[in-house]
Amino acid sequence: MKITFHGGAGEVGRSCIEVKTQEATLLLDCGLKLTPQGSEYPVGVTNYNFDACIISHAHLDHTGGLPLFKHRGMNCPIYCTKTTKEITKILLEDAFKIGKHQGVELVYNAEDIYDSLDVMKLVKPREQGRIFDTHFELIPAGHIPGSTSILLTTQQTSLLYTGDIKLKDTQLMRGAIPKKADVLICEATYGNKEQPNRKQSESILINEIKNTLKRGGCALISAFAVGRMQEILLILSQEHFNVPIYIDGMGKKINRVIKRNPQSIKNYSAFKKALARASEVRSPKARRSLLQRPCIIITTSGMLTGGPIMDYLKHAYANPKHTIFLTGYQGEGTNGRMLLEEGTIMIDGVKKQPLCRVVSLEFSAHADMVELKEIIKRVSPKILILNHGDPEAIKELEKWAKTLDFEVVAAELNKTIEVRE
Ligand SMILES: [Zn+2]
Ligand SMILES: [Zn+2]
């Protein structure tokens, strides 16, 4: 078996792994990397003649390269779960729309998106499929709705690619149950970090919201559309708030995907109840008036890079009554990161110093360092390959793994790893 990383090696973004067995050439994920300078795509692919592409989950760093590969002639079936297909459609359409709006040079057409979606073959989690000599299975990964790890098995060897994975249960997702394999390709986003206690973060969120409402302000919760908005809704449903809860932005569409795929989350009836408590904001015009009375608003984008949250912030940033909540990782070069590091944000192209309260909490959908080590121990591979992490995160996890009884490799861009069978 030969494994080549065309992206996602020593970086978070553009995950794209080519796996060659004796009979099949497969592609695991096909992502893009969003940088402040634009999108970066997988590199070093010379032949787009794959037998199949298997997608772990819908996030753009795992799917955003599909239309480009389609454009360049990739003509194989793309296997994924139904939920992944539905969310991928929303994310690819949105990325294309934003790209067009920003006037960036587009490397593919809208048709390439729909051509990619057309060749998607739906696989149920835990169902087995086969491509020549390779059996594959999608195993729930606990990361976002529809997310899976990918297990490949040939007569000679087995490979587990975690995709993005979470071991512990969250409010929204059941934690992953990894299977044993000879080769483990493991994500390492939090390879060098422990996450704060989840229960504690949940109570801080609830208490900060209560304090905001008490002083007559609004709680503006910035959240990723996929997974995070729903996680926040579930956390809020544990408490009785005497004010309206509004949801706005792309998360509304994701909620509908979950309604169509109730099995994609841990407890659909709890989610249904949480959702029933909230109202959708239907028109951008309604936004400003919502801030006149105490309320809770959950909306995108999660890193303050655009979306309805910026509309709300424009009217709320100068008022100390309100609170803006950041609920996830803030990428380099984003407005959210600048707010955390410098205490300033760009509003309509002008740098402003918010007077409202700023609260940053983490409700990560990734395994942290402790969980990653547990995953690696449970899979107990002969070869461990680390990808999907910053170099420091990979190095830290690599150092720990080298004390164990197996070979450890940090994935390198376009360097093929040969697994002896
Ligand atoms: Zn992800
Ligand atoms: Zn990812």
mmCIF file with all atom_site columns, N, CA and C in Angstrom, residues 222-266:
data_model
loop_
_atom_site.group_PDB
_atom_site.id
_atom_site.type_symbol
_atom_site.label_atom_id
_atom_site.label_alt_id
_atom_site.label_comp_id
_atom_site.label_asym_id
_atom_site.label_entity_id
_atom_site.label_seq_id
_atom_site.pdbx_PDB_ins_code
_atom_site.Cartn_x
_atom_site.Cartn_y
_atom_site.Cartn_z
_atom_site.occupancy
_atom_site.B_iso_or_equiv
_atom_site.pdbx_formal_charge
_atom_site.auth_seq_id
_atom_site.auth_comp_id
_atom_site.auth_asym_id
_atom_site.auth_atom_id
_atom_site.pdbx_PDB_model_num
ATOM 1   N N  . SER A 1 222 ? -21.560 34.162 18.254 1.00 0.00 ? 222 SER A N  1
ATOM 2   C CA . SER A 1 222 ? -21.035 33.842 16.932 1.00 0.00 ? 222 SER A CA 1
ATOM 3   C C  . SER A 1 222 ? -20.683 32.352 16.920 1.00 0.00 ? 222 SER A C  1
ATOM 4   N N  . ALA A 1 223 ? -21.208 31.628 15.932 1.00 0.00 ? 223 ALA A N  1
ATOM 5   C CA . ALA A 1 223 ? -21.008 30.173 15.929 1.00 0.00 ? 223 ALA A CA 1
ATOM 6   C C  . ALA A 1 223 ? -20.894 29.651 14.507 1.00 0.00 ? 223 ALA A C  1
ATOM 7   N N  . PHE A 1 224 ? -20.060 28.620 14.310 1.00 0.00 ? 224 PHE A N  1
ATOM 8   C CA . PHE A 1 224 ? -20.000 27.965 13.002 1.00 0.00 ? 224 PHE A CA 1
ATOM 9   C C  . PHE A 1 224 ? -21.382 27.395 12.695 1.00 0.00 ? 224 PHE A C  1
ATOM 10  N N  . ALA A 1 225 ? -21.736 27.400 11.403 1.00 0.00 ? 225 ALA A N  1
ATOM 11  C CA . ALA A 1 225 ? -23.071 26.938 11.003 1.00 0.00 ? 225 ALA A CA 1
ATOM 12  C C  . ALA A 1 225 ? -23.229 25.434 11.212 1.00 0.00 ? 225 ALA A C  1
ATOM 13  N N  . VAL A 1 226 ? -22.137 24.705 10.967 1.00 0.00 ? 226 VAL A N  1
ATOM 14  C CA . VAL A 1 226 ? -22.215 23.243 10.997 1.00 0.00 ? 226 VAL A CA 1
ATOM 15  C C  . VAL A 1 226 ? -21.764 22.719 12.359 1.00 0.00 ? 226 VAL A C  1
ATOM 16  N N  . GLY A 1 227 ? -22.696 22.273 13.144 1.00 0.00 ? 227 GLY A N  1
ATOM 17  C CA . GLY A 1 227 ? -22.348 21.652 14.423 1.00 0.00 ? 227 GLY A CA 1
ATOM 18  C C  . GLY A 1 227 ? -22.371 22.610 15.595 1.00 0.00 ? 227 GLY A C  1
ATOM 19  N N  . ARG A 1 228 ? -21.715 23.768 15.466 1.00 0.00 ? 228 ARG A N  1
ATOM 20  C CA . ARG A 1 228 ? -21.590 24.638 16.633 1.00 0.00 ? 228 ARG A CA 1
ATOM 21  C C  . ARG A 1 228 ? -22.910 25.323 16.992 1.00 0.00 ? 228 ARG A C  1
ATOM 22  N N  . MET A 1 229 ? -23.634 25.826 15.989 1.00 0.00 ? 229 MET A N  1
ATOM 23  C CA . MET A 1 229 ? -24.917 26.464 16.295 1.00 0.00 ? 229 MET A CA 1
ATOM 24  C C  . MET A 1 229 ? -25.833 25.469 17.015 1.00 0.00 ? 229 MET A C  1
ATOM 25  N N  . GLN A 1 230 ? -25.835 24.232 16.548 1.00 0.00 ? 230 GLN A N  1
ATOM 26  C CA . GLN A 1 230 ? -26.705 23.214 17.128 1.00 0.00 ? 230 GLN A CA 1
ATOM 27  C C  . GLN A 1 230 ? -26.244 22.841 18.540 1.00 0.00 ? 230 GLN A C  1
ATOM 28  N N  . GLU A 1 231 ? -24.923 22.796 18.736 1.00 0.00 ? 231 GLU A N  1
ATOM 29  C CA . GLU A 1 231 ? -24.365 22.507 20.061 1.00 0.00 ? 231 GLU A CA 1
ATOM 30  C C  . GLU A 1 231 ? -24.797 23.598 21.053 1.00 0.00 ? 231 GLU A C  1
ATOM 31  N N  . ILE A 1 232 ? -24.708 24.858 20.620 1.00 0.00 ? 232 ILE A N  1
ATOM 32  C CA . ILE A 1 232 ? -25.087 25.982 21.481 1.00 0.00 ? 232 ILE A CA 1
ATOM 33  C C  . ILE A 1 232 ? -26.583 25.917 21.803 1.00 0.00 ? 232 ILE A C  1
ATOM 34  N N  . LEU A 1 233 ? -27.402 25.620 20.794 1.00 0.00 ? 233 LEU A N  1
ATOM 35  C CA . LEU A 1 233 ? -28.848 25.502 21.032 1.00 0.00 ? 233 LEU A CA 1
ATOM 36  C C  . LEU A 1 233 ? -29.135 24.456 22.109 1.00 0.00 ? 233 LEU A C  1
ATOM 37  N N  . LEU A 1 234 ? -28.414 23.333 22.034 1.00 0.00 ? 234 LEU A N  1
ATOM 38  C CA . LEU A 1 234 ? -28.632 22.261 23.012 1.00 0.00 ? 234 LEU A CA 1
ATOM 39  C C  . LEU A 1 234 ? -28.175 22.686 24.410 1.00 0.00 ? 234 LEU A C  1
ATOM 40  N N  . ILE A 1 235 ? -27.067 23.431 24.479 1.00 0.00 ? 235 ILE A N  1
ATOM 41  C CA . ILE A 1 235 ? -26.598 23.910 25.789 1.00 0.00 ? 235 ILE A CA 1
ATOM 42  C C  . ILE A 1 235 ? -27.643 24.867 26.379 1.00 0.00 ? 235 ILE A C  1
ATOM 43  N N  . LEU A 1 236 ? -28.150 25.767 25.540 1.00 0.00 ? 236 LEU A N  1
ATOM 44  C CA . LEU A 1 236 ? -29.123 26.753 26.021 1.00 0.00 ? 236 LEU A CA 1
ATOM 45  C C  . LEU A 1 236 ? -30.421 26.087 26.467 1.00 0.00 ? 236 LEU A C  1
ATOM 46  N N  . SER A 1 237 ? -30.739 24.941 25.852 1.00 0.00 ? 237 SER A N  1
ATOM 47  C CA . SER A 1 237 ? -32.017 24.292 26.173 1.00 0.00 ? 237 SER A CA 1
ATOM 48  C C  . SER A 1 237 ? -32.021 23.710 27.590 1.00 0.00 ? 237 SER A C  1
ATOM 49  N N  . GLN A 1 238 ? -30.847 23.639 28.224 1.00 0.00 ? 238 GLN A N  1
ATOM 50  C CA . GLN A 1 238 ? -30.797 23.118 29.597 1.00 0.00 ? 238 GLN A CA 1
ATOM 51  C C  . GLN A 1 238 ? -31.232 24.169 30.614 1.00 0.00 ? 238 GLN A C  1
ATOM 52  N N  . GLU A 1 239 ? -31.453 25.376 30.139 1.00 0.00 ? 239 GLU A N  1
ATOM 53  C CA . GLU A 1 239 ? -31.713 26.489 31.035 1.00 0.00 ? 239 GLU A CA 1
ATOM 54  C C  . GLU A 1 239 ? -32.978 27.190 30.567 1.00 0.00 ? 239 GLU A C  1
ATOM 55  N N  . HIS A 1 240 ? -33.702 27.791 31.498 1.00 0.00 ? 240 HIS A N  1
ATOM 56  C CA . HIS A 1 240 ? -34.887 28.519 31.040 1.00 0.00 ? 240 HIS A CA 1
ATOM 57  C C  . HIS A 1 240 ? -34.567 30.001 30.914 1.00 0.00 ? 240 HIS A C  1
ATOM 58  N N  . PHE A 1 241 ? -34.514 30.490 29.699 1.00 0.00 ? 241 PHE A N  1
ATOM 59  C CA . PHE A 1 241 ? -34.284 31.919 29.477 1.00 0.00 ? 241 PHE A CA 1
ATOM 60  C C  . PHE A 1 241 ? -35.619 32.573 29.147 1.00 0.00 ? 241 PHE A C  1
ATOM 61  N N  . ASN A 1 242 ? -35.838 33.715 29.800 1.00 0.00 ? 242 ASN A N  1
ATOM 62  C CA . ASN A 1 242 ? -37.130 34.370 29.636 1.00 0.00 ? 242 ASN A CA 1
ATOM 63  C C  . ASN A 1 242 ? -37.154 35.376 28.486 1.00 0.00 ? 242 ASN A C  1
ATOM 64  N N  . VAL A 1 243 ? -36.288 35.174 27.509 1.00 0.00 ? 243 VAL A N  1
ATOM 65  C CA . VAL A 1 243 ? -36.193 36.121 26.385 1.00 0.00 ? 243 VAL A CA 1
ATOM 66  C C  . VAL A 1 243 ? -36.208 35.313 25.082 1.00 0.00 ? 243 VAL A C  1
ATOM 67  N N  . PRO A 1 244 ? -36.468 35.963 23.960 1.00 0.00 ? 244 PRO A N  1
ATOM 68  C CA . PRO A 1 244 ? -36.437 35.214 22.691 1.00 0.00 ? 244 PRO A CA 1
ATOM 69  C C  . PRO A 1 244 ? -35.019 34.740 22.342 1.00 0.00 ? 244 PRO A C  1
ATOM 70  N N  . ILE A 1 245 ? -34.949 33.574 21.694 1.00 0.00 ? 245 ILE A N  1
ATOM 71  C CA . ILE A 1 245 ? -33.679 33.082 21.141 1.00 0.00 ? 245 ILE A CA 1
ATOM 72  C C  . ILE A 1 245 ? -33.837 33.108 19.618 1.00 0.00 ? 245 ILE A C  1
ATOM 73  N N  . TYR A 1 246 ? -32.924 33.798 18.943 1.00 0.00 ? 246 TYR A N  1
ATOM 74  C CA . TYR A 1 246 ? -33.002 33.897 17.481 1.00 0.00 ? 246 TYR A CA 1
ATOM 75  C C  . TYR A 1 246 ? -31.840 33.152 16.839 1.00 0.00 ? 246 TYR A C  1
ATOM 76  N N  . ILE A 1 247 ? -32.110 32.545 15.688 1.00 0.00 ? 247 ILE A N  1
ATOM 77  C CA . ILE A 1 247 ? -31.017 31.957 14.912 1.00 0.00 ? 247 ILE A CA 1
ATOM 78  C C  . ILE A 1 247 ? -31.017 32.597 13.529 1.00 0.00 ? 247 ILE A C  1
ATOM 79  N N  . ASP A 1 248 ? -29.810 32.851 13.038 1.00 0.00 ? 248 ASP A N  1
ATOM 80  C CA . ASP A 1 248 ? -29.685 33.573 11.770 1.00 0.00 ? 248 ASP A CA 1
ATOM 81  C C  . ASP A 1 248 ? -28.496 32.989 10.996 1.00 0.00 ? 248 ASP A C  1
ATOM 82  N N  . GLY A 1 249 ? -28.504 33.165 9.685  1.00 0.00 ? 249 GLY A N  1
ATOM 83  C CA . GLY A 1 249 ? -27.362 32.738 8.873  1.00 0.00 ? 249 GLY A CA 1
ATOM 84  C C  . GLY A 1 249 ? -27.478 31.303 8.389  1.00 0.00 ? 249 GLY A C  1
ATOM 85  N N  . MET A 1 250 ? -26.351 30.777 7.899  1.00 0.00 ? 250 MET A N  1
ATOM 86  C CA . MET A 1 250 ? -26.342 29.484 7.228  1.00 0.00 ? 250 MET A CA 1
ATOM 87  C C  . MET A 1 250 ? -26.736 28.310 8.132  1.00 0.00 ? 250 MET A C  1
ATOM 88  N N  . GLY A 1 251 ? -26.573 28.500 9.439  1.00 0.00 ? 251 GLY A N  1
ATOM 89  C CA . GLY A 1 251 ? -26.944 27.444 10.380 1.00 0.00 ? 251 GLY A CA 1
ATOM 90  C C  . GLY A 1 251 ? -28.397 27.001 10.224 1.00 0.00 ? 251 GLY A C  1
ATOM 91  N N  . LYS A 1 252 ? -29.247 27.918 9.760  1.00 0.00 ? 252 LYS A N  1
ATOM 92  C CA . LYS A 1 252 ? -30.660 27.574 9.569  1.00 0.00 ? 252 LYS A CA 1
ATOM 93  C C  . LYS A 1 252 ? -30.793 26.435 8.554  1.00 0.00 ? 252 LYS A C  1
ATOM 94  N N  . LYS A 1 253 ? -29.980 26.514 7.490  1.00 0.00 ? 253 LYS A N  1
ATOM 95  C CA . LYS A 1 253 ? -30.022 25.458 6.458  1.00 0.00 ? 253 LYS A CA 1
ATOM 96  C C  . LYS A 1 253 ? -29.505 24.136 7.026  1.00 0.00 ? 253 LYS A C  1
ATOM 97  N N  . ILE A 1 254 ? -28.463 24.240 7.858  1.00 0.00 ? 254 ILE A N  1
ATOM 98  C CA . ILE A 1 254 ? -27.886 23.016 8.435  1.00 0.00 ? 254 ILE A CA 1
ATOM 99  C C  . ILE A 1 254 ? -28.908 22.358 9.368  1.00 0.00 ? 254 ILE A C  1
ATOM 100 N N  . ASN A 1 255 ? -29.664 23.185 10.100 1.00 0.00 ? 255 ASN A N  1
ATOM 101 C CA . ASN A 1 255 ? -30.714 22.628 10.963 1.00 0.00 ? 255 ASN A CA 1
ATOM 102 C C  . ASN A 1 255 ? -31.697 21.792 10.145 1.00 0.00 ? 255 ASN A C  1
ATOM 103 N N  . ARG A 1 256 ? -31.991 22.277 8.934  1.00 0.00 ? 256 ARG A N  1
ATOM 104 C CA . ARG A 1 256 ? -32.933 21.532 8.076  1.00 0.00 ? 256 ARG A CA 1
ATOM 105 C C  . ARG A 1 256 ? -32.325 20.211 7.615  1.00 0.00 ? 256 ARG A C  1
ATOM 106 N N  . VAL A 1 257 ? -31.014 20.216 7.350  1.00 0.00 ? 257 VAL A N  1
ATOM 107 C CA . VAL A 1 257 ? -30.353 18.952 6.971  1.00 0.00 ? 257 VAL A CA 1
ATOM 108 C C  . VAL A 1 257 ? -30.503 17.952 8.116  1.00 0.00 ? 257 VAL A C  1
ATOM 109 N N  . ILE A 1 258 ? -30.303 18.428 9.343  1.00 0.00 ? 258 ILE A N  1
ATOM 110 C CA . ILE A 1 258 ? -30.399 17.516 10.494 1.00 0.00 ? 258 ILE A CA 1
ATOM 111 C C  . ILE A 1 258 ? -31.833 17.006 10.649 1.00 0.00 ? 258 ILE A C  1
ATOM 112 N N  . LYS A 1 259 ? -32.803 17.883 10.391 1.00 0.00 ? 259 LYS A N  1
ATOM 113 C CA . LYS A 1 259 ? -34.209 17.448 10.458 1.00 0.00 ? 259 LYS A CA 1
ATOM 114 C C  . LYS A 1 259 ? -34.461 16.304 9.480  1.00 0.00 ? 259 LYS A C  1
ATOM 115 N N  . ARG A 1 260 ? -33.815 16.378 8.309  1.00 0.00 ? 260 ARG A N  1
ATOM 116 C CA . ARG A 1 260 ? -34.000 15.315 7.308  1.00 0.00 ? 260 ARG A CA 1
ATOM 117 C C  . ARG A 1 260 ? -33.189 14.073 7.646  1.00 0.00 ? 260 ARG A C  1
ATOM 118 N N  . ASN A 1 261 ? -32.175 14.244 8.513  1.00 0.00 ? 261 ASN A N  1
ATOM 119 C CA . ASN A 1 261 ? -31.282 13.125 8.853  1.00 0.00 ? 261 ASN A CA 1
ATOM 120 C C  . ASN A 1 261 ? -31.154 12.995 10.372 1.00 0.00 ? 261 ASN A C  1
ATOM 121 N N  . PRO A 1 262 ? -32.269 12.690 11.030 1.00 0.00 ? 262 PRO A N  1
ATOM 122 C CA . PRO A 1 262 ? -32.266 12.709 12.506 1.00 0.00 ? 262 PRO A CA 1
ATOM 123 C C  . PRO A 1 262 ? -31.247 11.751 13.124 1.00 0.00 ? 262 PRO A C  1
ATOM 124 N N  . GLN A 1 263 ? -30.896 10.708 12.382 1.00 0.00 ? 263 GLN A N  1
ATOM 125 C CA . GLN A 1 263 ? -29.946 9.731  12.930 1.00 0.00 ? 263 GLN A CA 1
ATOM 126 C C  . GLN A 1 263 ? -28.511 10.261 12.922 1.00 0.00 ? 263 GLN A C  1
ATOM 127 N N  . SER A 1 264 ? -28.298 11.435 12.329 1.00 0.00 ? 264 SER A N  1
ATOM 128 C CA . SER A 1 264 ? -26.925 11.943 12.214 1.00 0.00 ? 264 SER A CA 1
ATOM 129 C C  . SER A 1 264 ? -26.442 12.619 13.498 1.00 0.00 ? 264 SER A C  1
ATOM 130 N N  . ILE A 1 265 ? -27.330 12.758 14.484 1.00 0.00 ? 265 ILE A N  1
ATOM 131 C CA . ILE A 1 265 ? -26.900 13.341 15.764 1.00 0.00 ? 265 ILE A CA 1
ATOM 132 C C  . ILE A 1 265 ? -27.271 12.403 16.912 1.00 0.00 ? 265 ILE A C  1
ATOM 133 N N  . LYS A 1 266 ? -26.812 12.765 18.113 1.00 0.00 ? 266 LYS A N  1
ATOM 134 C CA . LYS A 1 266 ? -26.955 11.852 19.259 1.00 0.00 ? 266 LYS A CA 1
ATOM 135 C C  . LYS A 1 266 ? -28.408 11.713 19.708 1.00 0.00 ? 266 LYS A C  1
#
